[in-house]
C-alpha cells in the first residue's frame, strides 16, 4: 500500500518532492497499521484501560518510524546527489526504490518491532518465565 500511495503522489502531485510523497504514504500506511496491529496482532493485549496509552505510544513510535523510513531516501536524493540531472532518471528511480522502500523500510521495521513490543504492547507478565529444569 505504501508503494502505491507513494508512486501516485510522486508522479501525479508531488513530482518535485519525493520525500514528502514518501512521508505522506507512510502516514497513510501507519493508520492502517495501527488498526490491524491492535485488532489482529496484539488482540490478547487490548485491555480497555490501555487503549489511550496504546494509541499515544503507537503514534509516537510510528512518527519516529516514519522519520527513520524516510531518512535514507532523503540522504540518497539530497546528500548523495542521486537525482536528475546529476544522474539519469532510471538511476534516480532505482536509488529512490533501494533507499526508501527497501533500506528505509527495513530500518523502520526493526525499530517499530522492538519499540511496539517493548513500550506499546508489552506482554502482560513482567516476571521472567520459569523454565523447567531436568533433574
mmCIF file of N, CA, C and O in Angstrom, residues 34-91:
data_model
loop_
_atom_site.group_PDB
_atom_site.id
_atom_site.type_symbol
_atom_site.label_atom_id
_atom_site.label_comp_id
_atom_site.label_asym_id
_atom_site.label_seq_id
_atom_site.Cartn_x
_atom_site.Cartn_y
_atom_site.Cartn_z
ATOM 1 N N UNK A 34 -1.962 0.671 12.479
ATOM 2 C CA UNK A 34 -2.446 0.730 13.860
ATOM 3 C C UNK A 34 -3.691 -0.125 14.030
ATOM 4 O O UNK A 34 -3.785 -0.932 14.958
ATOM 5 N N UNK A 35 -4.632 0.051 13.131
ATOM 6 C CA UNK A 35 -5.885 -0.697 13.231
ATOM 7 C C UNK A 35 -5.607 -2.195 13.163
ATOM 8 O O UNK A 35 -6.096 -2.975 13.987
ATOM 9 N N UNK A 36 -4.795 -2.617 12.212
ATOM 10 C CA UNK A 36 -4.510 -4.044 12.056
ATOM 11 C C UNK A 36 -3.666 -4.592 13.202
ATOM 12 O O UNK A 36 -3.916 -5.696 13.690
ATOM 13 N N UNK A 37 -2.689 -3.835 13.653
ATOM 14 C CA UNK A 37 -1.837 -4.293 14.750
ATOM 15 C C UNK A 37 -2.644 -4.485 16.020
ATOM 16 O O UNK A 37 -2.526 -5.497 16.703
ATOM 17 N N UNK A 38 -3.475 -3.524 16.320
ATOM 18 C CA UNK A 38 -4.264 -3.586 17.543
ATOM 19 C C UNK A 38 -5.329 -4.673 17.486
ATOM 20 O O UNK A 38 -5.581 -5.373 18.453
ATOM 21 N N UNK A 39 -5.957 -4.838 16.337
ATOM 22 C CA UNK A 39 -7.061 -5.778 16.225
ATOM 23 C C UNK A 39 -6.619 -7.208 15.951
ATOM 24 O O UNK A 39 -7.312 -8.142 16.333
ATOM 25 N N UNK A 40 -5.494 -7.393 15.285
ATOM 26 C CA UNK A 40 -5.093 -8.734 14.884
ATOM 27 C C UNK A 40 -3.877 -9.227 15.670
ATOM 28 O O UNK A 40 -3.942 -10.241 16.356
ATOM 29 N N UNK A 41 -2.788 -8.507 15.598
ATOM 30 C CA UNK A 41 -1.535 -8.996 16.168
ATOM 31 C C UNK A 41 -1.536 -9.016 17.684
ATOM 32 O O UNK A 41 -1.141 -10.003 18.296
ATOM 33 N N UNK A 42 -1.962 -7.929 18.310
ATOM 34 C CA UNK A 42 -1.907 -7.835 19.760
ATOM 35 C C UNK A 42 -3.299 -7.852 20.380
ATOM 36 O O UNK A 42 -3.561 -7.191 21.368
ATOM 37 N N UNK A 43 -4.187 -8.626 19.811
ATOM 38 C CA UNK A 43 -5.563 -8.685 20.309
ATOM 39 C C UNK A 43 -5.645 -9.180 21.747
ATOM 40 O O UNK A 43 -6.534 -8.802 22.488
ATOM 41 N N UNK A 44 -4.683 -10.006 22.173
ATOM 42 C CA UNK A 44 -4.678 -10.516 23.550
ATOM 43 C C UNK A 44 -4.181 -9.472 24.554
ATOM 44 O O UNK A 44 -4.278 -9.685 25.750
ATOM 45 N N UNK A 45 -3.668 -8.347 24.085
ATOM 46 C CA UNK A 45 -3.134 -7.311 24.976
ATOM 47 C C UNK A 45 -3.946 -6.020 24.866
ATOM 48 O O UNK A 45 -3.422 -4.933 25.004
ATOM 49 N N UNK A 46 -5.219 -6.146 24.601
ATOM 50 C CA UNK A 46 -6.064 -4.983 24.343
ATOM 51 C C UNK A 46 -7.031 -4.683 25.478
ATOM 52 O O UNK A 46 -8.208 -4.472 25.257
ATOM 53 N N UNK A 47 -6.579 -4.634 26.684
ATOM 54 C CA UNK A 47 -7.469 -4.298 27.786
ATOM 55 C C UNK A 47 -7.969 -2.861 27.609
ATOM 56 O O UNK A 47 -7.285 -2.006 27.054
ATOM 57 N N UNK A 48 -9.164 -2.609 28.086
ATOM 58 C CA UNK A 48 -9.813 -1.313 27.861
ATOM 59 C C UNK A 48 -9.022 -0.137 28.431
ATOM 60 O O UNK A 48 -8.946 0.920 27.816
ATOM 61 N N UNK A 49 -8.413 -0.334 29.597
ATOM 62 C CA UNK A 49 -7.710 0.787 30.224
ATOM 63 C C UNK A 49 -6.410 1.148 29.503
ATOM 64 O O UNK A 49 -5.854 2.207 29.707
ATOM 65 N N UNK A 50 -5.915 0.274 28.648
ATOM 66 C CA UNK A 50 -4.668 0.543 27.938
ATOM 67 C C UNK A 50 -4.861 1.215 26.582
ATOM 68 O O UNK A 50 -3.898 1.600 25.940
ATOM 69 N N UNK A 51 -6.107 1.398 26.134
ATOM 70 C CA UNK A 51 -6.338 1.913 24.779
ATOM 71 C C UNK A 51 -5.716 3.288 24.557
ATOM 72 O O UNK A 51 -5.097 3.524 23.527
ATOM 73 N N UNK A 52 -5.859 4.198 25.514
ATOM 74 C CA UNK A 52 -5.271 5.540 25.350
ATOM 75 C C UNK A 52 -3.756 5.477 25.320
ATOM 76 O O UNK A 52 -3.110 6.140 24.517
ATOM 77 N N UNK A 53 -3.187 4.685 26.200
ATOM 78 C CA UNK A 53 -1.733 4.532 26.238
ATOM 79 C C UNK A 53 -1.247 3.924 24.928
ATOM 80 O O UNK A 53 -0.234 4.354 24.370
ATOM 81 N N UNK A 54 -1.983 2.936 24.429
ATOM 82 C CA UNK A 54 -1.582 2.282 23.190
ATOM 83 C C UNK A 54 -1.583 3.241 22.010
ATOM 84 O O UNK A 54 -0.638 3.257 21.225
ATOM 85 N N UNK A 55 -2.628 4.037 21.873
ATOM 86 C CA UNK A 55 -2.692 4.922 20.711
ATOM 87 C C UNK A 55 -1.631 6.019 20.789
ATOM 88 O O UNK A 55 -1.028 6.383 19.789
ATOM 89 N N UNK A 56 -1.367 6.534 21.981
ATOM 90 C CA UNK A 56 -0.313 7.550 22.137
ATOM 91 C C UNK A 56 1.056 6.923 21.847
ATOM 92 O O UNK A 56 1.848 7.480 21.097
ATOM 93 N N UNK A 57 1.311 5.772 22.434
ATOM 94 C CA UNK A 57 2.584 5.089 22.196
ATOM 95 C C UNK A 57 2.766 4.700 20.749
ATOM 96 O O UNK A 57 3.839 4.877 20.165
ATOM 97 N N UNK A 58 1.708 4.159 20.137
ATOM 98 C CA UNK A 58 1.789 3.767 18.736
ATOM 99 C C UNK A 58 2.061 4.974 17.850
ATOM 100 O O UNK A 58 2.875 4.906 16.927
ATOM 101 N N UNK A 59 1.410 6.101 18.153
ATOM 102 C CA UNK A 59 1.622 7.316 17.374
ATOM 103 C C UNK A 59 3.064 7.802 17.486
ATOM 104 O O UNK A 59 3.689 8.154 16.478
ATOM 105 N N UNK A 60 3.610 7.808 18.695
ATOM 106 C CA UNK A 60 4.997 8.251 18.879
ATOM 107 C C UNK A 60 5.985 7.311 18.189
ATOM 108 O O UNK A 60 6.905 7.758 17.499
ATOM 109 N N UNK A 61 5.797 6.007 18.384
ATOM 110 C CA UNK A 61 6.680 5.027 17.742
ATOM 111 C C UNK A 61 6.581 5.148 16.223
ATOM 112 O O UNK A 61 7.585 5.123 15.519
ATOM 113 N N UNK A 62 5.370 5.314 15.721
ATOM 114 C CA UNK A 62 5.175 5.423 14.276
ATOM 115 C C UNK A 62 5.791 6.694 13.705
ATOM 116 O O UNK A 62 6.343 6.678 12.609
ATOM 117 N N UNK A 63 5.704 7.786 14.446
ATOM 118 C CA UNK A 63 6.310 9.033 13.979
ATOM 119 C C UNK A 63 7.819 8.876 13.848
ATOM 120 O O UNK A 63 8.415 9.283 12.840
ATOM 121 N N UNK A 64 8.444 8.264 14.836
ATOM 122 C CA UNK A 64 9.888 8.010 14.752
ATOM 123 C C UNK A 64 10.176 7.042 13.609
ATOM 124 O O UNK A 64 11.128 7.230 12.843
ATOM 125 N N UNK A 65 9.325 6.027 13.453
ATOM 126 C CA UNK A 65 9.491 5.068 12.365
ATOM 127 C C UNK A 65 9.388 5.716 10.992
ATOM 128 O O UNK A 65 10.130 5.371 10.073
ATOM 129 N N UNK A 66 8.470 6.668 10.845
ATOM 130 C CA UNK A 66 8.328 7.371 9.565
ATOM 131 C C UNK A 66 9.580 8.181 9.251
ATOM 132 O O UNK A 66 10.058 8.208 8.117
ATOM 133 N N UNK A 67 10.145 8.830 10.258
ATOM 134 C CA UNK A 67 11.381 9.594 10.049
ATOM 135 C C UNK A 67 12.527 8.646 9.668
ATOM 136 O O UNK A 67 13.276 8.907 8.726
ATOM 137 N N UNK A 68 12.634 7.521 10.380
ATOM 138 C CA UNK A 68 13.675 6.531 10.062
ATOM 139 C C UNK A 68 13.471 5.995 8.656
ATOM 140 O O UNK A 68 14.432 5.836 7.890
ATOM 141 N N UNK A 69 12.216 5.738 8.284
ATOM 142 C CA UNK A 69 11.908 5.191 6.973
ATOM 143 C C UNK A 69 12.263 6.161 5.849
ATOM 144 O O UNK A 69 12.738 5.758 4.788
ATOM 145 N N UNK A 70 12.049 7.436 6.063
ATOM 146 C CA UNK A 70 12.274 8.442 5.029
ATOM 147 C C UNK A 70 13.708 8.954 4.977
ATOM 148 O O UNK A 70 14.126 9.518 3.961
ATOM 149 N N UNK A 71 14.465 8.766 6.030
ATOM 150 C CA UNK A 71 15.834 9.300 6.087
ATOM 151 C C UNK A 71 16.749 8.781 4.979
ATOM 152 O O UNK A 71 17.469 9.569 4.364
ATOM 153 N N UNK A 72 16.750 7.468 4.668
ATOM 154 C CA UNK A 72 17.621 7.014 3.577
ATOM 155 C C UNK A 72 17.254 7.615 2.220
ATOM 156 O O UNK A 72 18.133 7.914 1.409
ATOM 157 N N UNK A 73 15.960 7.816 1.956
ATOM 158 C CA UNK A 73 15.551 8.440 0.698
ATOM 159 C C UNK A 73 16.035 9.882 0.639
ATOM 160 O O UNK A 73 16.571 10.332 -0.372
ATOM 161 N N UNK A 74 15.864 10.597 1.734
ATOM 162 C CA UNK A 74 16.342 11.972 1.796
ATOM 163 C C UNK A 74 17.860 12.025 1.573
ATOM 164 O O UNK A 74 18.357 12.844 0.796
ATOM 165 N N UNK A 75 18.570 11.136 2.245
ATOM 166 C CA UNK A 75 20.033 11.107 2.093
ATOM 167 C C UNK A 75 20.431 10.768 0.663
ATOM 168 O O UNK A 75 21.350 11.383 0.101
ATOM 169 N N UNK A 76 19.752 9.814 0.074
ATOM 170 C CA UNK A 76 20.061 9.423 -1.305
ATOM 171 C C UNK A 76 19.889 10.589 -2.270
ATOM 172 O O UNK A 76 20.747 10.843 -3.111
ATOM 173 N N UNK A 77 18.782 11.289 -2.119
ATOM 174 C CA UNK A 77 18.481 12.393 -3.026
ATOM 175 C C UNK A 77 19.331 13.626 -2.763
ATOM 176 O O UNK A 77 19.922 14.186 -3.676
ATOM 177 N N UNK A 78 19.361 14.073 -1.526
ATOM 178 C CA UNK A 78 19.869 15.408 -1.249
ATOM 179 C C UNK A 78 21.260 15.450 -0.623
ATOM 180 O O UNK A 78 21.900 16.496 -0.650
ATOM 181 N N UNK A 79 21.752 14.355 -0.093
ATOM 182 C CA UNK A 79 23.113 14.334 0.442
ATOM 183 C C UNK A 79 24.067 13.684 -0.565
ATOM 184 O O UNK A 79 25.122 14.221 -0.876
ATOM 185 N N UNK A 80 23.647 12.521 -1.089
ATOM 186 C CA UNK A 80 24.499 11.804 -2.042
ATOM 187 C C UNK A 80 24.263 12.231 -3.486
ATOM 188 O O UNK A 80 25.010 11.827 -4.372
ATOM 189 N N UNK A 81 23.239 13.021 -3.760
ATOM 190 C CA UNK A 81 23.023 13.593 -5.083
ATOM 191 C C UNK A 81 22.457 12.659 -6.134
ATOM 192 O O UNK A 81 22.674 12.880 -7.325
ATOM 193 N N UNK A 82 21.719 11.635 -5.738
ATOM 194 C CA UNK A 82 21.117 10.730 -6.711
ATOM 195 C C UNK A 82 19.783 11.285 -7.198
ATOM 196 O O UNK A 82 18.715 10.742 -6.918
ATOM 197 N N UNK A 83 19.840 12.404 -7.920
ATOM 198 C CA UNK A 83 18.634 12.962 -8.510
ATOM 199 C C UNK A 83 18.967 13.552 -9.861
ATOM 200 O O UNK A 83 20.098 13.923 -10.145
ATOM 201 N N UNK A 84 17.957 13.574 -10.697
ATOM 202 C CA UNK A 84 18.102 14.111 -12.041
ATOM 203 C C UNK A 84 18.346 15.605 -11.949
ATOM 204 O O UNK A 84 17.715 16.264 -11.137
ATOM 205 N N UNK A 85 19.246 16.195 -12.640
ATOM 206 C CA UNK A 85 20.052 15.771 -13.781
ATOM 207 C C UNK A 85 21.448 15.242 -13.425
ATOM 208 O O UNK A 85 22.213 14.904 -14.318
ATOM 209 N N UNK A 86 21.790 15.140 -12.150
ATOM 210 C CA UNK A 86 23.111 14.610 -11.780
ATOM 211 C C UNK A 86 23.258 13.149 -12.217
ATOM 212 O O UNK A 86 24.356 12.693 -12.501
ATOM 213 N N UNK A 87 22.173 12.416 -12.193
ATOM 214 C CA UNK A 87 22.152 11.029 -12.660
ATOM 215 C C UNK A 87 20.974 10.886 -13.610
ATOM 216 O O UNK A 87 20.112 11.755 -13.687
ATOM 217 N N UNK A 88 20.918 9.782 -14.339
ATOM 218 C CA UNK A 88 19.796 9.572 -15.256
ATOM 219 C C UNK A 88 18.515 9.339 -14.460
ATOM 220 O O UNK A 88 18.547 9.002 -13.278
ATOM 221 N N UNK A 89 17.382 9.493 -15.126
ATOM 222 C CA UNK A 89 16.096 9.275 -14.473
ATOM 223 C C UNK A 89 15.984 7.844 -13.953
ATOM 224 O O UNK A 89 15.495 7.625 -12.841
ATOM 225 N N UNK A 90 16.460 6.884 -14.723
ATOM 226 C CA UNK A 90 16.409 5.487 -14.279
ATOM 227 C C UNK A 90 17.269 5.266 -13.036
ATOM 228 O O UNK A 90 16.840 4.607 -12.087
ATOM 229 N N UNK A 91 18.478 5.831 -13.020
ATOM 230 C CA UNK A 91 19.332 5.708 -11.836
ATOM 231 C C UNK A 91 18.692 6.367 -10.616
ATOM 232 O O UNK A 91 18.772 5.848 -9.503
#
